[in-house]
Amino acid sequence: MRKKILITGASTGLGRGMALEFAAAGRDLALCARRLELLEALKADIATRFPAVRVAVRALDVNDHEQVFEVFRGLDAELGGLDRVIVNAGIGKGVPVGSGQFRPNRATAETNFVAALVQCEAALELFRARQSGHLVTIASVAAIRGLPRSQTVYAATKAGLAALTEGIRADLWHTPIRVSAIYPGYIESDISAGARKRPFLVDTATGCRALVRAIESERPRSFVPPWPWTAIAFVMRRLPLGLLVRFL
Ligand SMILES: NC(=O)c1ccc[n+]([C@@H]2O[C@H](COP(=O)([O-])OP(=O)(O)OC[C@H]3O[C@@H](n4cnc5c(N)ncnc54)[C@H](OP(=O)(O)O)[C@@H]3O)[C@@H](O)[C@H]2O)c1
């Protein structure tokens, strides 16, 4: 059982929801995000509901790469050895490529891919040293295909993250370190607030229960919730692009 779990992007949405699920299962938590006040409120909430659970929080901007290493090392020392790291922090800004607004696309690329790489580096530095641990990356069903409009760069970052995760798994094949990529479908959170109605959207608690179940299975790849997203991913992979864009 993984007892000490670090989650980035834990101030809201999926990160917060997973933290509550793991706390209910009695796991100790290391929680990071930029909005420290939200992490402190979550810590207080967990202390009331699950008093036996230890929670350490840190303000962290994952785009500050040196800080990622420092914060992961500090939390590892504070909890006495992390045994799972969930690379979850992400944004969904993005505009069509070439529409004259490079900045949101660059921010999406940097946060969702470069900063995710840094988090993997910092986690594996700890795991390689002790030859144990479980690295989890939160990709997306959007990783399956190139997508149009505001999703183009987001989907590319998630495809890159999924490939990165598989590469790390290949590299660690003969070690006890486990590596999993999670591909969520639509789960209610701030990332999609205000977006047009999304099919098969589940509420945050339902989605996070399914996420935690998938993470605990330690399978290499999981679509979450499994139904209908495993089937949708199967079809998405095979649809001709002209047909795919009609559904998006
Ligand atoms: N919800 C979905 O349907 C869905 C589907 C597929 C994949 N995902 C993925 O799930 C992950 C979580 O997203 P969410 O849906 O929970 O969205 P969210 O509610 O907007 O949460 C995003 C989290 O990431 C953190 N974050 C963003 N930029 C950061 C930065 N530079 N440094 C540190 N933390 C940062 C935010 O915290 P601060 O702002 O406090 O820093 C927040 O806690 C993302 O990687 C997203 O791509 C979500």
mmCIF file of C-alpha atoms and ligand atoms in Angstrom:
data_model
loop_
_atom_site.group_PDB
_atom_site.id
_atom_site.type_symbol
_atom_site.label_atom_id
_atom_site.label_comp_id
_atom_site.label_asym_id
_atom_site.label_seq_id
_atom_site.Cartn_x
_atom_site.Cartn_y
_atom_site.Cartn_z
ATOM 1 C CA MET A 1 0.000 0.000 0.000
ATOM 2 C CA ARG A 2 1.270 3.495 -0.891
ATOM 3 C CA LYS A 3 0.990 5.387 2.384
ATOM 4 C CA LYS A 4 2.574 8.787 1.596
ATOM 5 C CA ILE A 5 1.246 10.501 -1.478
ATOM 6 C CA LEU A 6 2.265 13.805 -3.086
ATOM 7 C CA ILE A 7 -0.283 15.524 -5.342
ATOM 8 C CA THR A 8 0.426 18.677 -7.370
ATOM 9 C CA GLY A 9 -2.445 20.976 -8.341
ATOM 10 C CA ALA A 10 -4.237 19.952 -5.145
ATOM 11 C CA SER A 11 -5.952 23.303 -4.446
ATOM 12 C CA THR A 12 -9.037 22.612 -6.583
ATOM 13 C CA GLY A 13 -10.742 20.101 -8.876
ATOM 14 C CA LEU A 14 -9.265 16.659 -9.422
ATOM 15 C CA GLY A 15 -6.235 17.199 -7.188
ATOM 16 C CA ARG A 16 -8.393 18.303 -4.256
ATOM 17 C CA GLY A 17 -10.899 15.507 -4.899
ATOM 18 C CA MET A 18 -8.165 12.845 -5.023
ATOM 19 C CA ALA A 19 -6.671 14.223 -1.795
ATOM 20 C CA LEU A 20 -10.024 13.789 -0.021
ATOM 21 C CA GLU A 21 -10.406 10.239 -1.369
ATOM 22 C CA PHE A 22 -6.905 9.226 -0.271
ATOM 23 C CA ALA A 23 -7.432 10.888 3.136
ATOM 24 C CA ALA A 24 -10.610 8.841 3.594
ATOM 25 C CA ALA A 25 -8.458 5.756 2.951
ATOM 26 C CA GLY A 26 -6.029 6.828 5.711
ATOM 27 C CA ARG A 27 -3.102 7.923 3.518
ATOM 28 C CA ASP A 28 -0.749 10.759 4.481
ATOM 29 C CA LEU A 29 -0.617 13.605 1.995
ATOM 30 C CA ALA A 30 1.830 16.157 0.597
ATOM 31 C CA LEU A 31 -0.182 18.801 -1.269
ATOM 32 C CA CYS A 32 1.116 21.568 -3.557
ATOM 33 C CA ALA A 33 -0.324 24.392 -5.652
ATOM 34 C CA ARG A 34 0.161 28.149 -6.014
ATOM 35 C CA ARG A 35 -2.881 29.067 -3.874
ATOM 36 C CA LEU A 36 -1.606 28.168 -0.413
ATOM 37 C CA GLU A 37 -4.764 29.464 1.309
ATOM 38 C CA LEU A 38 -6.859 26.822 -0.499
ATOM 39 C CA LEU A 39 -4.391 24.108 0.531
ATOM 40 C CA GLU A 40 -4.518 25.304 4.160
ATOM 41 C CA ALA A 41 -8.343 25.161 4.060
ATOM 42 C CA LEU A 42 -8.198 21.630 2.616
ATOM 43 C CA LYS A 43 -5.705 20.601 5.294
ATOM 44 C CA ALA A 44 -8.045 21.931 8.012
ATOM 45 C CA ASP A 45 -11.002 20.091 6.437
ATOM 46 C CA ILE A 46 -9.031 16.807 6.376
ATOM 47 C CA ALA A 47 -7.857 17.331 9.972
ATOM 48 C CA THR A 48 -11.504 17.601 11.078
ATOM 49 C CA ARG A 49 -12.787 14.631 9.093
ATOM 50 C CA PHE A 50 -9.777 12.308 9.224
ATOM 51 C CA PRO A 51 -7.707 13.300 12.300
ATOM 52 C CA ALA A 52 -5.242 10.399 11.920
ATOM 53 C CA VAL A 53 -4.098 11.628 8.498
ATOM 54 C CA ARG A 54 -0.930 13.733 8.268
ATOM 55 C CA VAL A 55 -1.050 16.550 5.703
ATOM 56 C CA ALA A 56 1.894 18.717 4.620
ATOM 57 C CA VAL A 57 1.248 21.648 2.268
ATOM 58 C CA ARG A 58 3.557 23.880 0.187
ATOM 59 C CA ALA A 59 3.028 26.788 -2.192
ATOM 60 C CA LEU A 60 4.466 25.688 -5.536
ATOM 61 C CA ASP A 61 4.430 27.116 -9.037
ATOM 62 C CA VAL A 62 5.425 24.125 -11.181
ATOM 63 C CA ASN A 63 6.873 26.520 -13.767
ATOM 64 C CA ASP A 64 9.528 27.473 -11.224
ATOM 65 C CA HIS A 65 11.661 24.424 -11.954
ATOM 66 C CA GLU A 66 14.200 24.746 -9.148
ATOM 67 C CA GLN A 67 11.355 25.162 -6.675
ATOM 68 C CA VAL A 68 9.808 21.860 -7.848
ATOM 69 C CA PHE A 69 12.968 19.949 -6.829
ATOM 70 C CA GLU A 70 13.225 21.813 -3.521
ATOM 71 C CA VAL A 71 9.560 21.322 -2.609
ATOM 72 C CA PHE A 72 9.515 17.603 -3.523
ATOM 73 C CA ARG A 73 12.701 16.981 -1.480
ATOM 74 C CA GLY A 74 11.297 18.984 1.463
ATOM 75 C CA LEU A 75 7.969 17.138 1.465
ATOM 76 C CA ASP A 76 9.749 13.790 1.120
ATOM 77 C CA ALA A 77 11.793 14.612 4.213
ATOM 78 C CA GLU A 78 8.788 15.960 6.134
ATOM 79 C CA LEU A 79 6.621 12.852 5.572
ATOM 80 C CA GLY A 80 9.511 10.409 5.891
ATOM 81 C CA GLY A 81 9.673 9.122 2.304
ATOM 82 C CA LEU A 82 7.045 9.629 -0.399
ATOM 83 C CA ASP A 83 5.875 6.444 -2.076
ATOM 84 C CA ARG A 84 3.559 7.891 -4.733
ATOM 85 C CA VAL A 85 3.729 11.165 -6.699
ATOM 86 C CA ILE A 86 0.758 12.301 -8.786
ATOM 87 C CA VAL A 87 1.714 14.816 -11.500
ATOM 88 C CA ASN A 88 -1.653 16.547 -11.764
ATOM 89 C CA ALA A 89 -1.155 20.345 -12.026
ATOM 90 C CA GLY A 90 -2.361 21.533 -15.416
ATOM 91 C CA ILE A 91 -4.169 24.251 -17.336
ATOM 92 C CA GLY A 92 -6.547 24.201 -20.294
ATOM 93 C CA LYS A 93 -6.089 27.634 -21.851
ATOM 94 C CA GLY A 94 -5.164 27.342 -25.519
ATOM 95 C CA VAL A 95 -6.341 29.118 -28.686
ATOM 96 C CA PRO A 96 -6.208 28.004 -32.360
ATOM 97 C CA VAL A 97 -2.583 27.915 -33.536
ATOM 98 C CA GLY A 98 -1.791 30.982 -35.648
ATOM 99 C CA SER A 99 -4.622 33.089 -34.289
ATOM 100 C CA GLY A 100 -2.184 35.736 -33.114
ATOM 101 C CA GLN A 101 -2.146 34.797 -29.445
ATOM 102 C CA PHE A 102 0.913 32.695 -28.786
ATOM 103 C CA ARG A 103 0.953 33.380 -25.033
ATOM 104 C CA PRO A 104 -1.873 31.041 -23.823
ATOM 105 C CA ASN A 105 -0.577 28.237 -26.046
ATOM 106 C CA ARG A 106 2.933 28.690 -24.688
ATOM 107 C CA ALA A 107 1.609 28.728 -21.088
ATOM 108 C CA THR A 108 -0.291 25.491 -21.759
ATOM 109 C CA ALA A 109 2.780 23.851 -23.319
ATOM 110 C CA GLU A 110 5.043 24.941 -20.468
ATOM 111 C CA THR A 111 2.717 23.990 -17.612
ATOM 112 C CA ASN A 112 1.308 20.748 -19.014
ATOM 113 C CA PHE A 113 4.480 19.352 -20.580
ATOM 114 C CA VAL A 114 7.733 21.033 -19.502
ATOM 115 C CA ALA A 115 6.632 21.456 -15.873
ATOM 116 C CA ALA A 116 5.242 17.899 -15.859
ATOM 117 C CA LEU A 117 8.668 16.682 -17.027
ATOM 118 C CA VAL A 118 10.292 18.582 -14.158
ATOM 119 C CA GLN A 119 7.889 16.942 -11.685
ATOM 120 C CA CYS A 120 8.746 13.498 -13.118
ATOM 121 C CA GLU A 121 12.469 14.307 -12.770
ATOM 122 C CA ALA A 122 12.038 15.400 -9.141
ATOM 123 C CA ALA A 123 9.885 12.371 -8.253
ATOM 124 C CA LEU A 124 12.217 9.863 -9.894
ATOM 125 C CA GLU A 125 15.256 11.366 -8.223
ATOM 126 C CA LEU A 126 13.621 10.241 -4.954
ATOM 127 C CA PHE A 127 12.295 6.908 -6.253
ATOM 128 C CA ARG A 128 15.512 5.833 -8.014
ATOM 129 C CA ALA A 129 17.533 6.462 -4.849
ATOM 130 C CA ARG A 130 15.407 4.002 -2.867
ATOM 131 C CA GLN A 131 14.348 1.750 -5.782
ATOM 132 C CA SER A 132 10.656 2.011 -4.984
ATOM 133 C CA GLY A 133 7.669 4.273 -5.595
ATOM 134 C CA HIS A 134 4.744 4.885 -7.933
ATOM 135 C CA LEU A 135 4.813 7.741 -10.459
ATOM 136 C CA VAL A 136 1.391 8.757 -11.789
ATOM 137 C CA THR A 137 0.762 11.319 -14.530
ATOM 138 C CA ILE A 138 -2.646 12.827 -15.249
ATOM 139 C CA ALA A 139 -2.884 12.971 -19.052
ATOM 140 C CA SER A 140 -6.311 13.115 -20.752
ATOM 141 C CA VAL A 141 -8.475 11.350 -23.306
ATOM 142 C CA ALA A 142 -7.476 14.394 -25.413
ATOM 143 C CA ALA A 143 -4.052 12.723 -25.723
ATOM 144 C CA ILE A 144 -5.463 10.126 -28.125
ATOM 145 C CA ARG A 145 -5.690 12.350 -31.242
ATOM 146 C CA GLY A 146 -4.783 15.771 -32.554
ATOM 147 C CA LEU A 147 -7.744 18.045 -31.775
ATOM 148 C CA PRO A 148 -8.969 21.304 -33.317
ATOM 149 C CA ARG A 149 -9.449 24.883 -32.047
ATOM 150 C CA SER A 150 -8.677 25.682 -28.387
ATOM 151 C CA GLN A 151 -7.817 22.017 -27.762
ATOM 152 C CA THR A 152 -4.909 21.741 -30.239
ATOM 153 C CA VAL A 153 -2.020 22.590 -27.912
ATOM 154 C CA TYR A 154 -3.702 21.052 -24.849
ATOM 155 C CA ALA A 155 -4.128 17.713 -26.669
ATOM 156 C CA ALA A 156 -0.526 17.851 -27.913
ATOM 157 C CA THR A 157 0.805 18.419 -24.373
ATOM 158 C CA LYS A 158 -1.214 15.505 -23.049
ATOM 159 C CA ALA A 159 -0.042 13.250 -25.910
ATOM 160 C CA GLY A 160 3.528 14.293 -25.073
ATOM 161 C CA LEU A 161 2.965 13.579 -21.390
ATOM 162 C CA ALA A 162 1.491 10.147 -22.185
ATOM 163 C CA ALA A 163 4.506 9.303 -24.380
ATOM 164 C CA LEU A 164 6.882 10.604 -21.705
ATOM 165 C CA THR A 165 5.184 8.393 -19.112
ATOM 166 C CA GLU A 166 5.458 5.316 -21.331
ATOM 167 C CA GLY A 167 9.132 6.077 -21.983
ATOM 168 C CA ILE A 168 9.841 6.349 -18.264
ATOM 169 C CA ARG A 169 7.999 3.063 -17.729
ATOM 170 C CA ALA A 170 10.199 1.434 -20.395
ATOM 171 C CA ASP A 171 13.309 2.854 -18.748
ATOM 172 C CA LEU A 172 12.289 1.469 -15.353
ATOM 173 C CA TRP A 173 11.004 -1.866 -16.704
ATOM 174 C CA HIS A 174 13.447 -3.973 -14.696
ATOM 175 C CA THR A 175 13.016 -2.050 -11.441
ATOM 176 C CA PRO A 176 10.337 -2.179 -8.708
ATOM 177 C CA ILE A 177 9.303 1.446 -9.523
ATOM 178 C CA ARG A 178 5.792 1.570 -11.025
ATOM 179 C CA VAL A 179 4.655 4.148 -13.595
ATOM 180 C CA SER A 180 1.051 4.887 -14.633
ATOM 181 C CA ALA A 181 -0.629 7.314 -17.024
ATOM 182 C CA ILE A 182 -4.239 8.235 -16.289
ATOM 183 C CA TYR A 183 -6.499 9.449 -19.109
ATOM 184 C CA PRO A 184 -9.526 11.200 -17.582
ATOM 185 C CA GLY A 185 -12.606 11.914 -19.661
ATOM 186 C CA TYR A 186 -14.809 14.858 -18.642
ATOM 187 C CA ILE A 187 -14.883 15.443 -14.876
ATOM 188 C CA GLU A 188 -16.419 18.605 -13.415
ATOM 189 C CA SER A 189 -13.768 21.148 -12.320
ATOM 190 C CA ASP A 190 -12.621 24.748 -12.864
ATOM 191 C CA ILE A 191 -10.738 23.727 -16.012
ATOM 192 C CA SER A 192 -13.968 23.290 -17.973
ATOM 193 C CA ALA A 193 -16.095 25.882 -16.130
ATOM 194 C CA GLY A 194 -17.932 28.006 -18.674
ATOM 195 C CA ALA A 195 -17.144 25.627 -21.550
ATOM 196 C CA ARG A 196 -19.981 24.307 -23.708
ATOM 197 C CA LYS A 197 -21.856 21.301 -22.328
ATOM 198 C CA ARG A 198 -19.627 18.240 -22.339
ATOM 199 C CA PRO A 199 -20.925 14.730 -23.011
ATOM 200 C CA PHE A 200 -20.611 12.072 -20.299
ATOM 201 C CA LEU A 201 -19.511 14.732 -17.744
ATOM 202 C CA VAL A 202 -19.406 13.336 -14.183
ATOM 203 C CA ASP A 203 -19.322 15.327 -10.947
ATOM 204 C CA THR A 204 -15.992 15.856 -9.181
ATOM 205 C CA ALA A 205 -16.567 13.349 -6.367
ATOM 206 C CA THR A 206 -17.643 10.550 -8.728
ATOM 207 C CA GLY A 207 -14.732 11.296 -11.063
ATOM 208 C CA CYS A 208 -12.188 11.385 -8.237
ATOM 209 C CA ARG A 209 -13.407 8.092 -6.778
ATOM 210 C CA ALA A 210 -12.840 6.542 -10.207
ATOM 211 C CA LEU A 211 -9.430 8.240 -10.511
ATOM 212 C CA VAL A 212 -8.267 6.863 -7.175
ATOM 213 C CA ARG A 213 -9.501 3.361 -8.076
ATOM 214 C CA ALA A 214 -7.515 3.544 -11.332
ATOM 215 C CA ILE A 215 -4.387 4.860 -9.576
ATOM 216 C CA GLU A 216 -4.554 2.172 -6.892
ATOM 217 C CA SER A 217 -4.698 -0.526 -9.590
ATOM 218 C CA GLU A 218 -1.208 0.690 -10.711
ATOM 219 C CA ARG A 219 -2.019 -0.347 -14.291
ATOM 220 C CA PRO A 220 0.179 1.307 -16.940
ATOM 221 C CA ARG A 221 -2.786 3.116 -18.581
ATOM 222 C CA SER A 222 -6.322 3.767 -17.373
ATOM 223 C CA PHE A 223 -9.215 5.656 -18.936
ATOM 224 C CA VAL A 224 -11.382 7.255 -16.228
ATOM 225 C CA PRO A 225 -14.221 6.625 -15.682
ATOM 226 C CA PRO A 226 -13.574 3.386 -17.613
ATOM 227 C CA TRP A 227 -17.040 3.493 -19.138
ATOM 228 C CA PRO A 228 -17.567 5.108 -21.613
ATOM 229 C CA TRP A 229 -14.019 6.492 -22.053
ATOM 230 C CA THR A 230 -12.197 3.231 -22.842
ATOM 231 C CA ALA A 231 -14.650 2.634 -25.674
ATOM 232 C CA ILE A 232 -14.538 6.274 -26.842
ATOM 233 C CA ALA A 233 -10.718 6.177 -26.923
ATOM 234 C CA PHE A 234 -10.839 2.950 -28.965
ATOM 235 C CA VAL A 235 -13.103 4.608 -31.551
ATOM 236 C CA MET A 236 -11.231 7.960 -31.502
ATOM 237 C CA ARG A 237 -7.972 6.193 -32.348
ATOM 238 C CA ARG A 238 -9.502 4.688 -35.505
ATOM 239 C CA LEU A 239 -11.822 7.420 -36.855
ATOM 240 C CA PRO A 240 -10.660 9.249 -39.996
ATOM 241 C CA LEU A 241 -9.829 12.859 -39.043
ATOM 242 C CA GLY A 242 -12.591 14.281 -41.256
ATOM 243 C CA LEU A 243 -15.150 12.240 -39.361
ATOM 244 C CA LEU A 244 -13.586 12.945 -35.949
ATOM 245 C CA VAL A 245 -13.797 16.754 -36.340
ATOM 246 C CA ARG A 246 -17.545 16.516 -36.922
ATOM 247 C CA PHE A 247 -17.996 15.261 -33.376
ATOM 248 C CA LEU A 248 -15.769 17.879 -31.715
HETATM 249 N N1 LIG B 1 -11.444 17.946 -15.401
HETATM 250 C C1 LIG B 1 -11.336 17.234 -16.491
HETATM 251 O O1 LIG B 1 -12.340 16.925 -17.162
HETATM 252 C C2 LIG B 1 -9.984 16.753 -16.941
HETATM 253 C C3 LIG B 1 -9.937 15.851 -18.009
HETATM 254 C C4 LIG B 1 -8.704 15.376 -18.434
HETATM 255 C C5 LIG B 1 -7.543 15.779 -17.787
HETATM 256 N N2 LIG B 1 -7.625 16.676 -16.752
HETATM 257 C C6 LIG B 1 -6.377 17.073 -16.108
HETATM 258 O O2 LIG B 1 -6.507 17.008 -14.707
HETATM 259 C C7 LIG B 1 -5.582 17.896 -14.094
HETATM 260 C C8 LIG B 1 -6.310 18.714 -13.025
HETATM 261 O O3 LIG B 1 -7.230 19.578 -13.674
HETATM 262 P P1 LIG B 1 -8.640 19.956 -13.032
HETATM 263 O O4 LIG B 1 -9.692 19.493 -13.971
HETATM 264 O O5 LIG B 1 -8.707 19.551 -11.627
HETATM 265 O O6 LIG B 1 -8.571 21.553 -13.184
HETATM 266 P P2 LIG B 1 -8.509 22.718 -12.069
HETATM 267 O O7 LIG B 1 -9.639 22.592 -11.104
HETATM 268 O O8 LIG B 1 -8.370 23.968 -12.866
HETATM 269 O O9 LIG B 1 -7.171 22.400 -11.266
HETATM 270 C C9 LIG B 1 -5.904 22.659 -11.783
HETATM 271 C C10 LIG B 1 -4.926 22.579 -10.635
HETATM 272 O O10 LIG B 1 -3.605 22.789 -11.165
HETATM 273 C C11 LIG B 1 -2.968 23.784 -10.401
HETATM 274 N N3 LIG B 1 -2.035 24.533 -11.235
HETATM 275 C C12 LIG B 1 -2.247 25.140 -12.427
HETATM 276 N N4 LIG B 1 -1.147 25.792 -12.846
HETATM 277 C C13 LIG B 1 -0.197 25.573 -11.891
HETATM 278 C C14 LIG B 1 1.134 26.008 -11.716
HETATM 279 N N5 LIG B 1 1.759 26.783 -12.613
HETATM 280 N N6 LIG B 1 1.805 25.592 -10.619
HETATM 281 C C15 LIG B 1 1.205 24.806 -9.689
HETATM 282 N N7 LIG B 1 -0.060 24.385 -9.786
HETATM 283 C C16 LIG B 1 -0.760 24.770 -10.865
HETATM 284 C C17 LIG B 1 -4.071 24.676 -9.839
HETATM 285 O O11 LIG B 1 -3.664 25.230 -8.591
HETATM 286 P P3 LIG B 1 -3.227 26.770 -8.360
HETATM 287 O O12 LIG B 1 -3.981 27.599 -9.349
HETATM 288 O O13 LIG B 1 -3.632 27.024 -6.939
HETATM 289 O O14 LIG B 1 -1.761 26.779 -8.561
HETATM 290 C C18 LIG B 1 -5.166 23.652 -9.586
HETATM 291 O O15 LIG B 1 -5.024 23.082 -8.305
HETATM 292 C C19 LIG B 1 -4.985 18.755 -15.231
HETATM 293 O O16 LIG B 1 -3.713 18.256 -15.582
HETATM 294 C C20 LIG B 1 -5.961 18.527 -16.372
HETATM 295 O O17 LIG B 1 -5.365 18.693 -17.633
HETATM 296 C C21 LIG B 1 -8.811 17.175 -16.320
#
